[in-house]
PDB file of C-alpha atoms in Angstrom:
ATOM      1  CA  UNK A   1       0.000   0.000   0.000  1.00  0.00           C
ATOM      2  CA  UNK A   2       0.880   3.671  -0.138  1.00  0.00           C
ATOM      3  CA  UNK A   3       3.412   4.655   2.517  1.00  0.00           C
ATOM      4  CA  UNK A   4       4.396   8.114   3.690  1.00  0.00           C
ATOM      5  CA  UNK A   5       7.442   8.601   5.876  1.00  0.00           C
ATOM      6  CA  UNK A   6       8.601  11.531   7.945  1.00  0.00           C
ATOM      7  CA  UNK A   7      12.038  12.372   9.226  1.00  0.00           C
ATOM      8  CA  UNK A   8      12.976  12.964  11.937  1.00  0.00           C
ATOM      9  CA  UNK A   9      10.390  11.363  14.201  1.00  0.00           C
ATOM     10  CA  UNK A  10      11.497  13.501  17.117  1.00  0.00           C
ATOM     11  CA  UNK A  11      13.575  16.647  17.319  1.00  0.00           C
ATOM     12  CA  UNK A  12      14.608  18.858  20.201  1.00  0.00           C
ATOM     13  CA  UNK A  13      16.111  22.230  19.413  1.00  0.00           C
ATOM     14  CA  UNK A  14      17.048  25.473  21.091  1.00  0.00           C
ATOM     15  CA  UNK A  15      14.926  28.554  20.756  1.00  0.00           C
ATOM     16  CA  UNK A  16      15.927  30.630  17.747  1.00  0.00           C
ATOM     17  CA  UNK A  17      17.170  27.772  15.603  1.00  0.00           C
ATOM     18  CA  UNK A  18      15.527  26.386  12.466  1.00  0.00           C
ATOM     19  CA  UNK A  19      14.306  22.844  12.047  1.00  0.00           C
ATOM     20  CA  UNK A  20      13.589  21.005   8.810  1.00  0.00           C
ATOM     21  CA  UNK A  21      11.115  18.127   8.628  1.00  0.00           C
ATOM     22  CA  UNK A  22      10.973  15.871   5.581  1.00  0.00           C
ATOM     23  CA  UNK A  23       7.928  14.103   4.220  1.00  0.00           C
ATOM     24  CA  UNK A  24       8.353  11.410   1.581  1.00  0.00           C
ATOM     25  CA  UNK A  25       5.948   9.279  -0.374  1.00  0.00           C
ATOM     26  CA  UNK A  26       7.842   5.993  -0.587  1.00  0.00           C
ATOM     27  CA  UNK A  27       6.058   4.037  -3.268  1.00  0.00           C
ATOM     28  CA  UNK A  28       4.012   6.550  -5.154  1.00  0.00           C
ATOM     29  CA  UNK A  29       4.199  10.011  -6.617  1.00  0.00           C
ATOM     30  CA  UNK A  30       2.205  12.639  -4.797  1.00  0.00           C
ATOM     31  CA  UNK A  31       1.290  15.806  -6.628  1.00  0.00           C
ATOM     32  CA  UNK A  32      -0.239  17.234  -3.474  1.00  0.00           C
ATOM     33  CA  UNK A  33       1.015  17.034   0.085  1.00  0.00           C
ATOM     34  CA  UNK A  34      -0.487  18.521   3.213  1.00  0.00           C
ATOM     35  CA  UNK A  35       1.052  19.680   6.463  1.00  0.00           C
ATOM     36  CA  UNK A  36      -0.901  19.515   9.718  1.00  0.00           C
ATOM     37  CA  UNK A  37      -0.228  20.502  13.268  1.00  0.00           C
ATOM     38  CA  UNK A  38      -1.684  18.534  16.149  1.00  0.00           C
ATOM     39  CA  UNK A  39      -1.834  19.899  19.670  1.00  0.00           C
ATOM     40  CA  UNK A  40      -2.160  17.556  22.648  1.00  0.00           C
ATOM     41  CA  UNK A  41      -5.643  16.075  22.892  1.00  0.00           C
ATOM     42  CA  UNK A  42      -6.791  18.167  19.966  1.00  0.00           C
ATOM     43  CA  UNK A  43      -7.562  17.606  16.363  1.00  0.00           C
ATOM     44  CA  UNK A  44      -5.349  18.100  13.355  1.00  0.00           C
ATOM     45  CA  UNK A  45      -5.169  21.609  12.014  1.00  0.00           C
ATOM     46  CA  UNK A  46      -4.252  22.010   8.364  1.00  0.00           C
ATOM     47  CA  UNK A  47      -1.353  24.408   8.000  1.00  0.00           C
ATOM     48  CA  UNK A  48      -0.759  24.365   4.256  1.00  0.00           C
ATOM     49  CA  UNK A  49      -1.303  22.513   1.022  1.00  0.00           C
ATOM     50  CA  UNK A  50       1.766  21.879  -1.056  1.00  0.00           C
ATOM     51  CA  UNK A  51       1.756  21.194  -4.787  1.00  0.00           C
ATOM     52  CA  UNK A  52       4.839  19.974  -6.572  1.00  0.00           C
ATOM     53  CA  UNK A  53       6.669  22.749  -8.347  1.00  0.00           C
ATOM     54  CA  UNK A  54       4.534  25.590  -7.046  1.00  0.00           C
ATOM     55  CA  UNK A  55       4.180  27.698  -3.951  1.00  0.00           C
ATOM     56  CA  UNK A  56       2.315  26.271  -0.997  1.00  0.00           C
ATOM     57  CA  UNK A  57      -1.136  27.516  -0.094  1.00  0.00           C
ATOM     58  CA  UNK A  58      -1.282  28.446   3.575  1.00  0.00           C
ATOM     59  CA  UNK A  59      -4.334  28.378   5.790  1.00  0.00           C
ATOM     60  CA  UNK A  60      -5.511  31.547   7.435  1.00  0.00           C
ATOM     61  CA  UNK A  61      -3.438  32.440  10.458  1.00  0.00           C
ATOM     62  CA  UNK A  62      -0.381  30.382   9.468  1.00  0.00           C
ATOM     63  CA  UNK A  63       2.756  32.469   9.040  1.00  0.00           C
ATOM     64  CA  UNK A  64       4.329  31.791   5.664  1.00  0.00           C
ATOM     65  CA  UNK A  65       7.694  33.181   6.670  1.00  0.00           C
ATOM     66  CA  UNK A  66       7.844  31.055   9.787  1.00  0.00           C
ATOM     67  CA  UNK A  67       6.724  27.774   8.281  1.00  0.00           C
ATOM     68  CA  UNK A  68       8.545  27.398   4.976  1.00  0.00           C
ATOM     69  CA  UNK A  69       7.275  24.632   2.746  1.00  0.00           C
ATOM     70  CA  UNK A  70       9.096  23.287  -0.275  1.00  0.00           C
ATOM     71  CA  UNK A  71       7.725  20.598  -2.572  1.00  0.00           C
ATOM     72  CA  UNK A  72      10.634  20.070  -4.897  1.00  0.00           C
ATOM     73  CA  UNK A  73       9.697  16.678  -6.282  1.00  0.00           C
ATOM     74  CA  UNK A  74       6.756  14.329  -6.561  1.00  0.00           C
ATOM     75  CA  UNK A  75       7.999  12.325  -3.597  1.00  0.00           C
ATOM     76  CA  UNK A  76       9.374  14.937  -1.206  1.00  0.00           C
ATOM     77  CA  UNK A  77       8.016  17.919   0.678  1.00  0.00           C
ATOM     78  CA  UNK A  78       9.820  19.719   3.475  1.00  0.00           C
ATOM     79  CA  UNK A  79       8.582  21.925   6.285  1.00  0.00           C
ATOM     80  CA  UNK A  80      11.123  24.275   7.865  1.00  0.00           C
ATOM     81  CA  UNK A  81      10.219  25.929  11.138  1.00  0.00           C
ATOM     82  CA  UNK A  82      12.337  29.052  11.165  1.00  0.00           C
ATOM     83  CA  UNK A  83      13.530  30.735  14.342  1.00  0.00           C
ATOM     84  CA  UNK A  84      11.625  28.229  16.426  1.00  0.00           C
ATOM     85  CA  UNK A  85      10.204  29.207  19.807  1.00  0.00           C
ATOM     86  CA  UNK A  86       8.688  27.107  22.597  1.00  0.00           C
ATOM     87  CA  UNK A  87       5.170  27.868  21.361  1.00  0.00           C
ATOM     88  CA  UNK A  88       6.068  26.073  18.103  1.00  0.00           C
ATOM     89  CA  UNK A  89       6.463  22.827  20.025  1.00  0.00           C
ATOM     90  CA  UNK A  90       3.913  20.456  18.593  1.00  0.00           C
ATOM     91  CA  UNK A  91       3.310  17.304  16.593  1.00  0.00           C
ATOM     92  CA  UNK A  92       3.633  17.943  12.880  1.00  0.00           C
ATOM     93  CA  UNK A  93       2.038  15.515  10.445  1.00  0.00           C
ATOM     94  CA  UNK A  94       2.195  15.372   6.674  1.00  0.00           C
ATOM     95  CA  UNK A  95      -0.047  13.569   4.270  1.00  0.00           C
ATOM     96  CA  UNK A  96      -0.117  12.936   0.560  1.00  0.00           C
ATOM     97  CA  UNK A  97      -2.876  12.283  -1.926  1.00  0.00           C
ATOM     98  CA  UNK A  98      -2.560   8.984  -3.671  1.00  0.00           C
ATOM     99  CA  UNK A  99      -1.565   9.285  -7.298  1.00  0.00           C
ATOM    100  CA  UNK A 100      -1.642   6.864 -10.157  1.00  0.00           C
ATOM    101  CA  UNK A 101      -0.197   3.521  -9.225  1.00  0.00           C
ATOM    102  CA  UNK A 102      -0.757   3.747  -5.508  1.00  0.00           C
ATOM    103  CA  UNK A 103      -3.946   3.045  -3.681  1.00  0.00           C
ATOM    104  CA  UNK A 104      -6.799   5.393  -4.229  1.00  0.00           C
ATOM    105  CA  UNK A 105      -6.446   8.922  -5.517  1.00  0.00           C
ATOM    106  CA  UNK A 106      -9.384   9.730  -3.264  1.00  0.00           C
ATOM    107  CA  UNK A 107      -7.419   8.902  -0.127  1.00  0.00           C
ATOM    108  CA  UNK A 108      -4.933  10.877   1.889  1.00  0.00           C
ATOM    109  CA  UNK A 109      -2.062   8.821   3.288  1.00  0.00           C
ATOM    110  CA  UNK A 110      -0.529  10.123   6.475  1.00  0.00           C
ATOM    111  CA  UNK A 111       3.002  10.094   7.761  1.00  0.00           C
ATOM    112  CA  UNK A 112       3.754   9.002  11.338  1.00  0.00           C
ATOM    113  CA  UNK A 113       4.393  12.549  12.489  1.00  0.00           C
ATOM    114  CA  UNK A 114       7.306  14.515  13.932  1.00  0.00           C
ATOM    115  CA  UNK A 115       7.390  15.616  17.551  1.00  0.00           C
ATOM    116  CA  UNK A 116       9.103  19.009  17.799  1.00  0.00           C
ATOM    117  CA  UNK A 117      10.208  20.306  21.179  1.00  0.00           C
ATOM    118  CA  UNK A 118      11.714  23.777  21.356  1.00  0.00           C
ATOM    119  CA  UNK A 119      13.588  24.543  24.558  1.00  0.00           C
TER     120      UNK A 119
ATOM    121  CA  UNK B   1     -17.778  26.775   7.212  1.00  0.00           C
ATOM    122  CA  UNK B   2     -17.785  23.014   7.276  1.00  0.00           C
ATOM    123  CA  UNK B   3     -17.231  21.355  10.626  1.00  0.00           C
ATOM    124  CA  UNK B   4     -17.206  17.955  12.343  1.00  0.00           C
ATOM    125  CA  UNK B   5     -18.183  17.254  15.935  1.00  0.00           C
ATOM    126  CA  UNK B   6     -17.303  14.007  17.704  1.00  0.00           C
ATOM    127  CA  UNK B   7     -18.341  12.693  21.056  1.00  0.00           C
ATOM    128  CA  UNK B   8     -15.870  13.687  23.694  1.00  0.00           C
ATOM    129  CA  UNK B   9     -13.550  11.116  25.098  1.00  0.00           C
ATOM    130  CA  UNK B  10     -11.852   9.410  26.541  1.00  0.00           C
ATOM    131  CA  UNK B  11     -13.943   6.304  26.139  1.00  0.00           C
ATOM    132  CA  UNK B  12     -13.030   3.237  28.166  1.00  0.00           C
ATOM    133  CA  UNK B  13     -14.633  -0.143  27.524  1.00  0.00           C
ATOM    134  CA  UNK B  14     -14.068  -3.747  28.391  1.00  0.00           C
ATOM    135  CA  UNK B  15     -13.048  -6.244  25.759  1.00  0.00           C
ATOM    136  CA  UNK B  16     -15.982  -7.584  23.696  1.00  0.00           C
ATOM    137  CA  UNK B  17     -18.159  -4.587  24.533  1.00  0.00           C
ATOM    138  CA  UNK B  18     -20.198  -2.767  21.893  1.00  0.00           C
ATOM    139  CA  UNK B  19     -18.705   0.493  20.673  1.00  0.00           C
ATOM    140  CA  UNK B  20     -20.353   3.616  19.356  1.00  0.00           C
ATOM    141  CA  UNK B  21     -18.494   6.846  18.704  1.00  0.00           C
ATOM    142  CA  UNK B  22     -20.828   9.600  17.594  1.00  0.00           C
ATOM    143  CA  UNK B  23     -19.967  11.967  14.777  1.00  0.00           C
ATOM    144  CA  UNK B  24     -22.089  14.725  13.292  1.00  0.00           C
ATOM    145  CA  UNK B  25     -21.186  17.209  10.632  1.00  0.00           C
ATOM    146  CA  UNK B  26     -22.169  20.556   9.212  1.00  0.00           C
ATOM    147  CA  UNK B  27     -21.543  21.117   5.539  1.00  0.00           C
ATOM    148  CA  UNK B  28     -22.941  22.692   2.452  1.00  0.00           C
ATOM    149  CA  UNK B  29     -23.328  20.265  -0.378  1.00  0.00           C
ATOM    150  CA  UNK B  30     -22.637  16.562  -0.142  1.00  0.00           C
ATOM    151  CA  UNK B  31     -19.305  15.768   1.418  1.00  0.00           C
ATOM    152  CA  UNK B  32     -17.478  12.474   1.592  1.00  0.00           C
ATOM    153  CA  UNK B  33     -17.135  11.195   5.145  1.00  0.00           C
ATOM    154  CA  UNK B  34     -14.216   9.360   6.710  1.00  0.00           C
ATOM    155  CA  UNK B  35     -13.064   7.685   9.884  1.00  0.00           C
ATOM    156  CA  UNK B  36      -9.333   7.695  10.556  1.00  0.00           C
ATOM    157  CA  UNK B  37      -7.563   5.806  13.353  1.00  0.00           C
ATOM    158  CA  UNK B  38      -4.297   6.764  15.031  1.00  0.00           C
ATOM    159  CA  UNK B  39      -2.591   3.988  16.966  1.00  0.00           C
ATOM    160  CA  UNK B  40      -0.037   4.964  19.609  1.00  0.00           C
ATOM    161  CA  UNK B  41       3.123   6.279  18.000  1.00  0.00           C
ATOM    162  CA  UNK B  42       1.794   5.977  14.469  1.00  0.00           C
ATOM    163  CA  UNK B  43       0.283   8.193  11.809  1.00  0.00           C
ATOM    164  CA  UNK B  44      -3.370   8.376  10.894  1.00  0.00           C
ATOM    165  CA  UNK B  45      -4.737   5.493   8.867  1.00  0.00           C
ATOM    166  CA  UNK B  46      -7.941   5.501   6.907  1.00  0.00           C
ATOM    167  CA  UNK B  47     -10.355   3.132   8.635  1.00  0.00           C
ATOM    168  CA  UNK B  48     -13.409   3.513   6.414  1.00  0.00           C
ATOM    169  CA  UNK B  49     -15.234   5.983   4.258  1.00  0.00           C
ATOM    170  CA  UNK B  50     -18.572   6.720   2.585  1.00  0.00           C
ATOM    171  CA  UNK B  51     -19.066   9.014  -0.349  1.00  0.00           C
ATOM    172  CA  UNK B  52     -22.837   9.419  -0.557  1.00  0.00           C
ATOM    173  CA  UNK B  53     -25.974   9.254   1.537  1.00  0.00           C
ATOM    174  CA  UNK B  54     -26.947   5.802   2.870  1.00  0.00           C
ATOM    175  CA  UNK B  55     -23.538   4.372   1.981  1.00  0.00           C
ATOM    176  CA  UNK B  56     -22.073   2.130   4.654  1.00  0.00           C
ATOM    177  CA  UNK B  57     -18.332   2.010   5.110  1.00  0.00           C
ATOM    178  CA  UNK B  58     -16.844  -0.991   6.849  1.00  0.00           C
ATOM    179  CA  UNK B  59     -13.434  -2.340   7.749  1.00  0.00           C
ATOM    180  CA  UNK B  60     -11.930  -4.549  10.485  1.00  0.00           C
ATOM    181  CA  UNK B  61     -15.366  -5.051  12.041  1.00  0.00           C
ATOM    182  CA  UNK B  62     -16.063  -1.325  12.228  1.00  0.00           C
ATOM    183  CA  UNK B  63     -19.029   0.195  10.408  1.00  0.00           C
ATOM    184  CA  UNK B  64     -20.424   3.658   9.806  1.00  0.00           C
ATOM    185  CA  UNK B  65     -23.439   4.721   7.749  1.00  0.00           C
ATOM    186  CA  UNK B  66     -23.717   8.088   6.015  1.00  0.00           C
ATOM    187  CA  UNK B  67     -26.990   9.544   7.316  1.00  0.00           C
ATOM    188  CA  UNK B  68     -27.889  12.688   5.444  1.00  0.00           C
ATOM    189  CA  UNK B  69     -31.138  13.271   7.340  1.00  0.00           C
ATOM    190  CA  UNK B  70     -29.344  13.425  10.681  1.00  0.00           C
ATOM    191  CA  UNK B  71     -25.977  14.624   9.263  1.00  0.00           C
ATOM    192  CA  UNK B  72     -24.269  11.834  11.125  1.00  0.00           C
ATOM    193  CA  UNK B  73     -21.620   9.186  10.537  1.00  0.00           C
ATOM    194  CA  UNK B  74     -21.437   7.248  13.802  1.00  0.00           C
ATOM    195  CA  UNK B  75     -18.739   4.605  14.168  1.00  0.00           C
ATOM    196  CA  UNK B  76     -19.775   1.215  15.550  1.00  0.00           C
ATOM    197  CA  UNK B  77     -18.186  -2.106  16.341  1.00  0.00           C
ATOM    198  CA  UNK B  78     -19.978  -5.071  17.828  1.00  0.00           C
ATOM    199  CA  UNK B  79     -17.142  -6.508  19.908  1.00  0.00           C
ATOM    200  CA  UNK B  80     -14.038  -4.480  20.596  1.00  0.00           C
ATOM    201  CA  UNK B  81     -10.580  -5.835  21.283  1.00  0.00           C
ATOM    202  CA  UNK B  82      -7.641  -4.479  23.254  1.00  0.00           C
ATOM    203  CA  UNK B  83      -5.897  -3.851  19.941  1.00  0.00           C
ATOM    204  CA  UNK B  84      -8.618  -1.342  19.000  1.00  0.00           C
ATOM    205  CA  UNK B  85      -7.266   1.089  21.587  1.00  0.00           C
ATOM    206  CA  UNK B  86      -6.402   4.219  19.623  1.00  0.00           C
ATOM    207  CA  UNK B  87      -7.595   7.714  18.808  1.00  0.00           C
ATOM    208  CA  UNK B  88     -10.397   7.870  16.247  1.00  0.00           C
ATOM    209  CA  UNK B  89     -11.025  10.879  14.025  1.00  0.00           C
ATOM    210  CA  UNK B  90     -14.122  11.607  12.013  1.00  0.00           C
ATOM    211  CA  UNK B  91     -13.569  13.804   8.956  1.00  0.00           C
ATOM    212  CA  UNK B  92     -15.300  15.211   5.923  1.00  0.00           C
ATOM    213  CA  UNK B  93     -14.160  16.454   2.555  1.00  0.00           C
ATOM    214  CA  UNK B  94     -15.969  18.374  -0.151  1.00  0.00           C
ATOM    215  CA  UNK B  95     -14.766  17.251  -3.547  1.00  0.00           C
ATOM    216  CA  UNK B  96     -11.024  17.788  -3.844  1.00  0.00           C
ATOM    217  CA  UNK B  97     -10.916  20.224  -0.962  1.00  0.00           C
ATOM    218  CA  UNK B  98      -9.131  19.767   2.314  1.00  0.00           C
ATOM    219  CA  UNK B  99     -10.109  17.282   4.995  1.00  0.00           C
ATOM    220  CA  UNK B 100     -11.909  18.759   7.986  1.00  0.00           C
ATOM    221  CA  UNK B 101     -11.340  16.722  11.152  1.00  0.00           C
ATOM    222  CA  UNK B 102     -13.275  16.314  14.338  1.00  0.00           C
ATOM    223  CA  UNK B 103     -11.429  16.680  17.606  1.00  0.00           C
ATOM    224  CA  UNK B 104     -10.691  12.962  17.967  1.00  0.00           C
ATOM    225  CA  UNK B 105     -11.910  10.416  20.499  1.00  0.00           C
ATOM    226  CA  UNK B 106      -9.446   8.402  22.536  1.00  0.00           C
ATOM    227  CA  UNK B 107     -10.595   4.828  23.019  1.00  0.00           C
ATOM    228  CA  UNK B 108      -9.112   2.489  25.605  1.00  0.00           C
ATOM    229  CA  UNK B 109     -10.119  -1.164  25.752  1.00  0.00           C
ATOM    230  CA  UNK B 110      -9.347  -3.064  28.941  1.00  0.00           C
ATOM    231  CA  UNK B 111      -8.841  -6.823  28.937  1.00  0.00           C
TER     232      UNK B 111
END
């Protein structure tokens, strides 16, 4: 089946540093990837939609300059949290729409998530 | 805008008990409805889905029926197992638009 991986699974960084999180579709090409943020005991909040080769579309209230998204290929999207602060600590999850050759194009496949802790 | 409301958790049941997790939605048009499950330490996995009214999605003993008249998509399972312990998310999507999630319901099954 369609598999989405994320790296790293956990990261701890100092306040003011930048952190990059990778999201890969392992066995299919994903034209669209999504980045979510999940707070403890809360639902997933969509941060941005990323299309290969074009600029990401950010949801209202999400700072574009703080959360940089790059979707350079059909199998890789990256989220960079710039100048991270403790309030950015969260669980970040990516997902990808199935494309031809992998599962259903109607289904979003989710990565396992990345736990970011900013000290 | 569109929204999804789930019953609040956590829900704790004994093994072999009957499970219902309520989910209602508000949407214009006719969305597709989904249940996702998140096992400890893992990403969300699609559990089941229904794309039109009266459709029943089913998987791994779980079922949910798309009820347009009550705008509901309640998740049910006749006999739960310890391995069903997870967080369950109800979600909707209009066409190719983004998924809208409910707040999630944590389910714990005791042996």
